[in-house]
Amino acid sequence: MVAAGFALGVCTSAQAQWKWRDTNNRVQYSDLPPPSTVPESAILQRPVGARRSGPQFTPAAPSAPAAAEAASGPARTSDPELEAKRKKAEQDQAAARKAEEDKINAAKAENCTRAKSYLKAIDEGQRMARTNANGEREVYDDKIRAEESKRTRDIIASDCK
């Protein structure tokens, strides 16, 4: 008898259901509360223990002069510190940007040097070969030389400024 009463109590809590009318006036059932867009008057049933959303208490804001005084008081004492931190952060960001630009410029300079060397080898007619997708070796013919020469000239135009 006690076990049956306990099981009944567990089952009813597991069946906690919300019931409300949606914007299309259809009754909705869920074990989750309705969306916040559903007005309080549209909620038809709540699970036991679910609280109604009543008026929320918000503490009164301090008067304007007191708030201004409180805000400006600590700001004045820490203003030089904040200003120094802000300047240091700006300098760090500028240094990071400069380092990144230097790194990019160094890579472009190296690409430029390699491209010029490769173009010189192509234009001089040195025997060159590449491996195709099948793993076979292809010797550069005039068509491949022209394609490689054009591609290399484009790289030189973009990286060598």
mmCIF file of C-alpha atoms in Angstrom, residues 9 22 29 34 37 56-58 77 81 100 103 118 126 130 153:
data_model
loop_
_atom_site.group_PDB
_atom_site.id
_atom_site.type_symbol
_atom_site.label_atom_id
_atom_site.label_comp_id
_atom_site.label_asym_id
_atom_site.label_seq_id
_atom_site.Cartn_x
_atom_site.Cartn_y
_atom_site.Cartn_z
ATOM 1 C CA GLY A 9 3.391 10.255 -6.165
ATOM 2 C CA ASP A 22 -0.568 29.749 -28.396
ATOM 3 C CA TYR A 29 0.885 20.763 -23.783
ATOM 4 C CA PRO A 34 5.771 28.041 -22.513
ATOM 5 C CA THR A 37 6.166 35.499 -25.472
ATOM 6 C CA GLN A 56 9.599 41.555 -10.285
ATOM 7 C CA PHE A 57 11.181 43.689 -7.588
ATOM 8 C CA THR A 58 13.867 45.998 -8.868
ATOM 9 C CA THR A 77 41.791 58.371 -8.848
ATOM 10 C CA GLU A 81 46.244 54.189 -14.315
ATOM 11 C CA GLU A 100 52.650 40.622 -38.525
ATOM 12 C CA LYS A 103 56.408 38.694 -41.292
ATOM 13 C CA TYR A 118 62.458 30.083 -61.244
ATOM 14 C CA GLN A 126 67.000 24.662 -68.683
ATOM 15 C CA ARG A 130 57.524 17.767 -62.836
ATOM 16 C CA ARG A 153 55.229 36.415 -63.817
#
